[in-house]
Amino acid sequence: MLAWCYERDVPLTPRGGGTGFAGGAVPLGGVVLSLERLTRVRSFDPLLWRIEVEAGVRTSEVRRLARESGLFFPPDPGGAEQSQIGGNIATNAGGAHAFKYGVTGRWVTGLEAAIPPGELVRTGGPLRKDVAGYDLKALLVGSEGTLGVITAAWLRLLPAPEAVHPVVAFYPDVRAGCDAVLRVVGSGLEASALEYFDAGTLALAGPSYPGTIPPGAGFMVAAEADGSRDEAARLRDELLSVLGEGALAAETPSPGELWRWRDGIAFAVMAKRGGKLGEDIAVPLDRLAEAIEESVALGGRYGLEAVSWGHAGDGNLHTNFLVDPGDPDELARAGRAGEGLFELALRLDGTVSGEHGLGLLKRGYAGWTPRVARLQQAIKDAFDPKGLLNPGKKL
Ligand SMILES: Cc1cc2nc3c(=O)[nH]c(=O)nc-3n(C[C@H](O)[C@H](O)[C@H](O)COP(=O)(O)OP(=O)(O)OC[C@H]3O[C@@H](n4cnc5c(N)ncnc54)[C@H](O)[C@@H]3O)c2cc1C
């Protein structure tokens, strides 16, 4: 298909599960190439902690296969039931447990990809180390379908943790909650996840929270301890002690209930007005509190209700502006507020995208210097000299 398109100057947009939040799989003309039928598990070696899958295998399927053999594929982006491993790699997706385990790219040891003008290439493989040459695998990871079509991947797995214990604490405000996050990190406690939820999020999603939210709570932090039975219990107790300092309350909900609730937050928030526009900016950890406060204030400036939650430990905010999707004026104001978020991220020494990529929505906002922009373009030109792969995205 790629060779056919390249010969005839037809643009081609790869599409995985279609769950991306940056409009990357939305074509601007040409052909859409769906990877949904590439669903073969080519090899699985549980004793070597590795699996080779085709790009269309769903993220949840990779996680399930690993779990059934006592292993663990750490990346856990929220749309895992629908997203494909190729899409996760193409966006270098994160998730709640990226705080300890990193984003998808960290678990990819090799890729097979179709690159212009229509050749199948392989970079890396079932290897744990490979430092020969420039890292082409790393260039394809996060390339959002603009450099090649990923057809298969070799993934690294880990033995599954024996025990998992979430710890949740509530604070009166953003500052007290973010201080607690900094205390966890400063104490050297390696939580597997470290999430935050602001007052607006608690107001909308709080009614379905599986524990007890104390009166006066304006901020919630959820951490998780994992490891062997003993390690996880010790870390849980230490997290309870560090997060409990200055908290209104702290508790240990069941992991299943907590993460199910976490997965539903976006929908609970969206239900308020029927729509939302959210971004995924990331800032240095010590700027998290001001980023949350300023991003929510931005909504007010444009007459929009704003709520914020996200991956606290990674300084990765999901601030969302609530909108009526049928109101063009509100949508326009949300767009301007979104631009304000990008400016805020760059001003705080952060990035406009911590995990969703630039796609269609954020291209042009990355804040690169001219030299860096030229290097980015040179990489694109080296892979795709005719500019036919997912044109109009990322750059
Ligand atoms: C409910 C929900 C929760 C989410 N939670 C998270 C989260 O916690 N963390 C996070 O990082 N993201 C999250 N996301 C967004 C996330 O980026 C996607 O879920 C996922 O990584 C995209 O995979 P996909 O298969 O759906 O790709 P698509 O949306 O189909 O495509 C995304 C981009 O990748 C390209 N692409 C897709 N497949 C290939 C391929 N085989 N080769 C080359 N390019 C390809 C497309 O061209 C496009 O540019 C969430 C989305 C939803 C809907």
Coordinates of C-alpha atoms and ligand atoms in Angstrom, one line a residue:
M1 CA 0.0 0.0 0.0
L2 CA 2.8 2.4 0.9
A3 CA 4.7 1.6 -2.3
W4 CA 1.5 2.2 -4.3
C5 CA 0.8 5.5 -2.6
Y6 CA 4.4 6.7 -2.9
E7 CA 4.6 5.9 -6.6
R8 CA 1.4 7.9 -7.3
D9 CA 2.0 10.8 -4.9
V10 CA -1.0 9.9 -2.7
P11 CA -0.8 10.8 1.0
L12 CA -1.2 8.0 3.5
T13 CA -2.3 8.2 7.2
P14 CA -1.7 5.1 9.4
R15 CA -4.6 4.4 11.8
G16 CA -4.5 2.2 14.9
G17 CA -7.4 2.1 17.4
G18 CA -8.3 5.8 16.8
T19 CA -8.1 6.7 20.5
G20 CA -5.3 9.3 20.1
F21 CA -6.1 12.7 21.6
A22 CA -4.2 14.9 19.1
G23 CA -6.0 14.1 15.9
G24 CA -3.0 12.3 14.5
A25 CA -5.0 9.6 12.8
V26 CA -7.4 12.1 11.2
P27 CA -6.4 12.2 7.5
L28 CA -5.9 15.4 5.5
G29 CA -6.8 13.8 2.2
G30 CA -5.4 10.6 0.7
V31 CA -5.6 7.1 2.0
V32 CA -6.1 5.9 5.6
L33 CA -4.2 2.7 6.3
S34 CA -5.9 0.7 9.1
L35 CA -3.6 -1.7 11.0
E36 CA -6.5 -3.5 12.7
R37 CA -5.9 -6.8 10.9
L38 CA -2.3 -7.1 11.9
T39 CA -3.2 -9.0 15.1
R40 CA -0.7 -11.9 15.2
V41 CA 1.5 -12.6 18.2
R42 CA 4.6 -13.7 16.3
S43 CA 6.4 -15.1 19.3
F44 CA 6.1 -15.1 23.1
D45 CA 8.9 -16.2 25.3
P46 CA 7.7 -15.8 28.9
L47 CA 11.0 -17.3 30.3
L48 CA 12.9 -14.6 28.5
W49 CA 10.4 -11.8 29.4
R50 CA 9.7 -10.9 25.8
I51 CA 7.0 -10.9 23.2
E52 CA 6.9 -10.0 19.5
V53 CA 3.5 -8.7 18.3
E54 CA 2.1 -7.2 15.1
A55 CA 1.1 -3.6 15.3
G56 CA -2.7 -4.1 15.4
V57 CA -2.7 -6.2 18.6
R58 CA -4.6 -4.2 21.3
T59 CA -2.8 -2.9 24.3
S60 CA -5.1 -4.7 26.7
E61 CA -4.3 -8.0 24.9
V62 CA -0.6 -7.6 25.3
R63 CA -1.1 -6.8 29.0
R64 CA -3.5 -9.9 29.4
L65 CA -1.0 -12.3 27.6
A66 CA 1.8 -11.1 29.9
R67 CA -0.3 -11.4 33.0
E68 CA -1.4 -14.9 32.2
S69 CA 2.3 -15.9 32.3
G70 CA 3.1 -14.1 35.5
L71 CA 4.5 -11.2 33.6
F72 CA 3.7 -7.5 33.2
F73 CA 3.7 -5.0 30.3
P74 CA 3.9 -1.8 32.3
P75 CA 2.6 0.9 29.8
D76 CA -1.1 1.5 30.8
P77 CA -2.6 4.3 28.7
G78 CA -6.3 4.7 29.5
G79 CA -7.7 3.7 26.2
A80 CA -6.1 0.2 26.3
E81 CA -9.2 -1.8 25.4
Q82 CA -9.3 0.0 22.0
S83 CA -5.8 1.3 21.3
Q84 CA -3.3 -0.8 19.5
I85 CA 0.3 -1.4 20.4
G86 CA 1.4 0.3 17.1
G87 CA -0.6 3.4 18.1
N88 CA 0.9 3.4 21.6
I89 CA 4.4 3.2 20.0
A90 CA 3.6 5.8 17.4
T91 CA 2.5 8.2 20.2
N92 CA 5.0 6.9 22.8
A93 CA 2.0 6.7 25.1
G94 CA 2.3 7.0 28.9
G95 CA -0.2 6.3 31.6
A96 CA -0.5 6.3 35.4
H97 CA 2.3 3.9 36.0
A98 CA 4.8 5.8 33.8
F99 CA 6.1 7.4 37.0
K100 CA 8.0 4.3 37.9
Y101 CA 8.0 2.4 34.7
G102 CA 8.4 5.1 32.0
V103 CA 6.5 5.5 28.8
T104 CA 5.9 2.9 26.0
G105 CA 9.2 3.5 24.2
R106 CA 11.2 2.2 27.2
W107 CA 9.6 -1.3 26.6
V108 CA 10.3 -1.5 22.9
T109 CA 13.5 -3.3 21.9
G110 CA 12.8 -3.6 18.2
L111 CA 10.5 -2.5 15.4
E112 CA 9.5 -3.6 12.0
A113 CA 8.2 -0.7 9.9
A114 CA 7.3 0.0 6.3
I115 CA 9.2 3.2 5.2
P116 CA 9.0 5.2 2.0
P117 CA 9.2 4.4 -0.8
G118 CA 7.7 1.1 0.3
E119 CA 10.4 -1.0 2.0
L120 CA 10.1 -3.1 5.1
V121 CA 12.9 -2.4 7.6
R122 CA 13.9 -3.8 11.0
T123 CA 15.6 -1.9 13.7
G124 CA 16.5 -3.6 17.0
G125 CA 14.9 -7.0 17.8
P126 CA 14.6 -9.4 20.6
L127 CA 17.6 -7.8 22.3
R128 CA 18.1 -6.1 25.6
K129 CA 20.9 -3.9 24.4
D130 CA 21.8 -2.4 21.0
V131 CA 24.0 0.7 20.7
A132 CA 25.1 0.2 17.2
G133 CA 24.3 3.2 14.9
Y134 CA 21.9 6.0 15.3
D135 CA 18.8 5.0 17.3
L136 CA 16.3 4.6 14.4
K137 CA 13.9 2.7 16.7
A138 CA 13.8 5.7 19.0
L139 CA 13.0 8.0 16.1
L140 CA 10.1 5.8 15.0
V141 CA 8.8 5.7 18.6
G142 CA 6.6 8.8 19.0
S143 CA 6.8 9.7 15.3
E144 CA 2.9 9.7 15.0
G145 CA 2.8 8.0 11.6
T146 CA 5.0 10.6 9.9
L147 CA 8.2 8.6 9.4
G148 CA 6.9 5.0 8.7
V149 CA 4.2 2.5 9.3
I150 CA 5.0 0.3 12.3
T151 CA 4.0 -3.3 11.4
A152 CA 5.4 -5.2 14.4
A153 CA 7.3 -4.7 17.6
W154 CA 9.5 -6.6 20.0
L155 CA 8.5 -5.8 23.6
R156 CA 10.3 -6.2 26.9
L157 CA 8.2 -7.6 29.8
L158 CA 8.8 -7.7 33.6
P159 CA 7.8 -10.3 36.2
A160 CA 4.5 -9.1 37.6
P161 CA 4.7 -7.5 41.1
E162 CA 3.5 -9.8 43.7
A163 CA 1.4 -7.2 45.6
V164 CA -0.1 -3.8 44.8
H165 CA -1.4 -1.3 47.4
P166 CA -2.8 2.1 46.5
V167 CA -2.6 4.9 49.1
V168 CA -4.9 7.9 48.8
A169 CA -4.7 11.2 50.7
F170 CA -6.8 14.4 50.7
Y171 CA -5.6 18.0 51.2
P172 CA -7.4 21.3 51.6
D173 CA -5.8 22.8 48.4
V174 CA -3.4 22.5 45.5
R175 CA -0.3 23.7 47.4
A176 CA -0.7 21.3 50.3
G177 CA -1.2 18.4 47.9
C178 CA 1.7 19.3 45.7
D179 CA 3.9 19.7 48.7
A180 CA 3.0 16.1 49.6
V181 CA 3.9 14.9 46.1
L182 CA 7.3 16.6 46.5
R183 CA 7.8 15.0 49.9
V184 CA 7.1 11.5 48.5
V185 CA 9.8 12.1 45.8
G186 CA 12.2 13.7 48.2
S187 CA 11.9 10.8 50.6
G188 CA 13.1 8.5 47.9
L189 CA 9.9 6.4 47.9
E190 CA 9.5 4.7 44.6
A191 CA 5.8 4.7 44.1
S192 CA 4.7 3.0 40.9
A193 CA 2.0 5.7 40.3
L194 CA 1.6 9.2 41.7
E195 CA -1.6 10.9 40.5
Y196 CA -3.5 14.1 41.4
F197 CA -7.1 15.3 41.2
D198 CA -8.1 18.9 41.9
A199 CA -11.2 20.3 43.6
G200 CA -13.2 20.6 40.3
T201 CA -12.4 17.0 39.4
L202 CA -13.4 15.8 42.8
A203 CA -16.7 17.8 42.6
L204 CA -17.6 16.0 39.3
A205 CA -16.1 12.5 39.8
G206 CA -16.1 12.4 43.6
P207 CA -19.6 10.9 43.9
S208 CA -18.4 7.6 42.3
Y209 CA -15.1 7.5 44.3
P210 CA -14.9 4.1 46.0
G211 CA -13.8 5.5 49.4
T212 CA -14.6 8.4 51.6
I213 CA -13.8 12.0 50.6
P214 CA -13.5 14.1 53.8
P215 CA -15.3 17.5 54.0
G216 CA -13.1 20.4 52.9
A217 CA -11.0 18.2 50.5
G218 CA -9.8 20.4 47.6
F219 CA -7.1 18.1 46.3
M220 CA -6.4 14.4 46.2
V221 CA -3.2 12.4 45.7
A222 CA -3.2 8.7 44.8
A223 CA 0.0 6.8 45.0
E224 CA 0.6 3.1 44.6
A225 CA 3.1 0.7 46.2
D226 CA 4.1 -2.5 44.3
G227 CA 6.7 -5.2 44.6
S228 CA 7.1 -8.4 46.6
R229 CA 4.5 -8.9 49.4
D230 CA 6.9 -7.5 52.0
E231 CA 8.3 -4.7 49.9
A232 CA 4.8 -3.5 48.8
A233 CA 3.5 -3.5 52.4
R234 CA 6.5 -1.6 53.7
L235 CA 6.2 1.0 50.9
R236 CA 2.5 1.3 51.5
D237 CA 3.1 2.1 55.2
E238 CA 5.8 4.6 54.3
L239 CA 3.6 6.3 51.7
L240 CA 0.8 6.5 54.3
S241 CA 3.1 8.2 56.7
V242 CA 4.6 10.7 54.2
L243 CA 1.3 11.5 52.4
G244 CA -0.6 11.5 55.8
E245 CA 1.5 14.5 57.0
G246 CA -0.8 17.6 56.6
A247 CA -3.6 15.6 55.0
L248 CA -7.3 15.8 55.9
A249 CA -7.5 12.0 55.6
A250 CA -5.5 9.1 54.1
E251 CA -6.7 5.6 53.2
T252 CA -5.9 2.5 51.2
P253 CA -8.6 1.6 48.7
S254 CA -8.5 -1.6 46.6
P255 CA -6.5 -1.3 43.4
G256 CA -9.3 -2.6 41.2
E257 CA -11.8 0.0 42.5
L258 CA -9.4 2.9 42.5
W259 CA -8.2 2.4 38.9
R260 CA -11.7 1.7 37.6
W261 CA -12.7 5.0 39.1
R262 CA -9.6 6.7 37.6
D263 CA -10.4 5.4 34.2
G264 CA -13.9 6.8 34.3
I265 CA -12.9 10.4 35.3
A266 CA -12.8 11.8 31.8
F267 CA -16.3 10.6 31.2
A268 CA -17.7 11.9 34.5
V269 CA -16.1 15.3 33.7
M270 CA -17.4 15.3 30.1
A271 CA -21.0 14.5 31.3
K272 CA -21.2 18.0 32.9
R273 CA -21.5 20.0 29.7
G274 CA -21.4 17.2 27.0
G275 CA -17.8 18.0 25.9
K276 CA -14.4 19.0 27.0
L277 CA -11.1 20.2 25.6
G278 CA -8.1 18.9 27.4
E279 CA -4.4 19.0 26.9
D280 CA -1.5 17.1 28.3
I281 CA 1.2 19.6 29.0
A282 CA 4.1 18.6 31.3
V283 CA 6.2 20.8 33.5
P284 CA 9.2 20.2 35.9
L285 CA 7.9 18.7 39.1
D286 CA 8.7 21.7 41.2
R287 CA 6.4 23.9 39.0
L288 CA 3.4 21.5 39.2
A289 CA 1.4 23.5 41.8
E290 CA 1.7 26.8 39.8
A291 CA 0.9 25.0 36.6
I292 CA -2.3 23.5 38.0
E293 CA -3.4 26.8 39.6
E294 CA -2.6 28.9 36.5
S295 CA -4.2 26.4 34.0
V296 CA -7.4 26.3 36.0
A297 CA -7.4 30.1 36.2
L298 CA -7.0 30.2 32.4
G299 CA -10.5 28.7 32.1
G300 CA -11.9 31.5 34.2
R301 CA -10.3 34.1 31.9
Y302 CA -12.2 32.6 28.9
G303 CA -15.4 32.1 30.9
L304 CA -15.1 28.3 31.0
E305 CA -15.2 25.9 33.9
A306 CA -11.8 24.1 34.1
V307 CA -10.8 21.1 36.1
S308 CA -7.4 19.4 36.3
W309 CA -6.1 15.9 37.1
G310 CA -3.1 14.0 35.9
H311 CA 0.2 12.3 36.5
A312 CA 1.6 14.3 39.4
G313 CA 4.9 12.4 39.7
D314 CA 5.6 13.1 36.0
G315 CA 4.5 16.8 36.3
N316 CA 2.0 15.9 33.5
L317 CA -1.3 17.8 33.7
H318 CA -4.6 17.0 32.1
T319 CA -6.4 20.3 32.5
N320 CA -9.8 20.3 30.8
F321 CA -12.1 23.1 29.8
L322 CA -15.8 22.0 29.9
V323 CA -17.8 23.0 26.8
D324 CA -21.1 22.5 25.1
P325 CA -20.0 20.9 21.8
G326 CA -22.9 22.6 20.1
D327 CA -21.8 26.1 21.0
P328 CA -19.2 27.5 18.5
D329 CA -18.4 30.4 20.7
E330 CA -17.5 28.2 23.6
L331 CA -15.5 25.9 21.4
A332 CA -13.5 28.9 20.1
R333 CA -12.9 30.2 23.6
A334 CA -11.7 26.7 24.6
G335 CA -9.3 26.7 21.7
R336 CA -7.8 30.0 22.9
A337 CA -7.6 28.7 26.4
G338 CA -5.8 25.6 25.0
E339 CA -3.3 27.9 23.4
G340 CA -2.8 29.6 26.7
L341 CA -1.9 26.1 28.2
F342 CA 0.8 25.7 25.6
E343 CA 2.2 29.1 26.4
L344 CA 2.1 28.3 30.2
A345 CA 3.9 25.0 29.7
L346 CA 6.7 26.7 27.7
R347 CA 7.0 29.6 30.2
L348 CA 7.4 27.1 33.1
D349 CA 10.2 25.3 31.2
G350 CA 7.9 22.4 30.2
T351 CA 6.5 20.8 27.1
V352 CA 3.2 21.1 25.2
S353 CA 2.8 17.4 25.2
G354 CA 3.8 14.9 27.9
E355 CA 2.1 11.9 26.3
H356 CA -0.4 12.5 23.5
G357 CA 1.9 13.9 20.9
L358 CA 1.5 16.9 18.6
G359 CA -0.8 15.4 15.9
L360 CA -3.0 17.9 14.2
L361 CA -4.0 19.9 17.2
K362 CA -0.6 20.9 18.6
R363 CA 1.6 21.2 15.6
G364 CA 3.3 24.6 15.5
Y365 CA 3.1 25.0 19.2
A366 CA 6.1 23.0 20.3
G367 CA 8.3 26.1 20.8
W368 CA 11.3 24.7 19.1
T369 CA 14.2 27.1 18.2
P370 CA 14.7 27.5 14.4
R371 CA 17.8 25.1 14.6
V372 CA 15.8 22.4 16.4
A373 CA 12.9 22.8 14.0
R374 CA 15.3 22.4 11.1
L375 CA 16.7 19.2 12.7
Q376 CA 13.2 17.8 13.1
Q377 CA 12.4 18.6 9.5
A378 CA 15.7 17.0 8.3
I379 CA 14.7 13.7 10.1
K380 CA 11.3 13.8 8.4
D381 CA 12.9 14.4 5.0
A382 CA 15.3 11.6 5.5
F383 CA 12.5 9.1 6.0
D384 CA 9.8 10.6 3.8
P385 CA 11.4 12.9 1.1
K386 CA 8.0 13.4 -0.6
G387 CA 6.2 14.3 2.6
L388 CA 3.4 11.9 1.9
L389 CA 3.3 10.1 5.3
N390 CA 0.6 11.6 7.5
P391 CA 1.1 15.1 6.1
G392 CA 0.1 18.1 8.2
K393 CA 0.9 16.4 11.5
K394 CA 3.6 17.0 14.0
L395 CA 5.7 19.4 12.0
Ligands
LIG1 C1 -10.1 7.0 27.2 C2 -8.7 7.3 26.8 C3 -7.7 7.3 27.7 C4 -6.4 7.6 27.3 N1 -5.4 7.6 28.2 C5 -4.1 7.9 27.9 C6 -3.1 7.8 28.8 O1 -3.3 7.6 30.0 N2 -1.8 8.1 28.4 C7 -1.5 8.3 27.1 O2 -0.4 8.6 26.7 N3 -2.5 8.4 26.2 C8 -3.8 8.2 26.5 N4 -4.8 8.2 25.6 C9 -4.4 8.6 24.2 C10 -3.4 7.7 23.6 O3 -2.4 8.4 22.8 C11 -3.9 6.6 22.8 O4 -4.9 5.9 23.6 C12 -3.0 5.5 22.1 O5 -1.6 5.6 22.4 C13 -3.2 5.7 20.6 O6 -3.2 4.4 20.1 P1 -4.2 4.1 18.9 O7 -3.9 2.7 18.4 O8 -5.6 4.4 19.2 O9 -3.7 5.1 17.8 P2 -4.5 6.1 16.8 O10 -5.3 7.1 17.6 O11 -5.1 5.3 15.8 O12 -3.2 6.9 16.2 C14 -2.5 7.8 16.9 C15 -1.3 8.3 16.1 O13 -0.4 7.2 15.8 C16 -0.3 6.9 14.4 N5 -0.3 5.5 14.3 C17 -1.2 4.6 14.7 N6 -0.8 3.3 14.5 C18 0.4 3.4 13.8 C19 1.3 2.5 13.2 N7 1.1 1.1 13.3 N8 2.4 2.9 12.6 C20 2.6 4.3 12.5 N9 1.8 5.2 13.0 C21 0.7 4.8 13.6 C22 -1.5 7.6 13.8 O14 -1.2 8.0 12.4 C23 -1.7 8.8 14.7 O15 -0.8 9.8 14.3 C24 -6.1 7.9 25.9 C25 -7.1 7.9 25.0 C26 -8.4 7.6 25.4 C27 -9.5 7.5 24.4

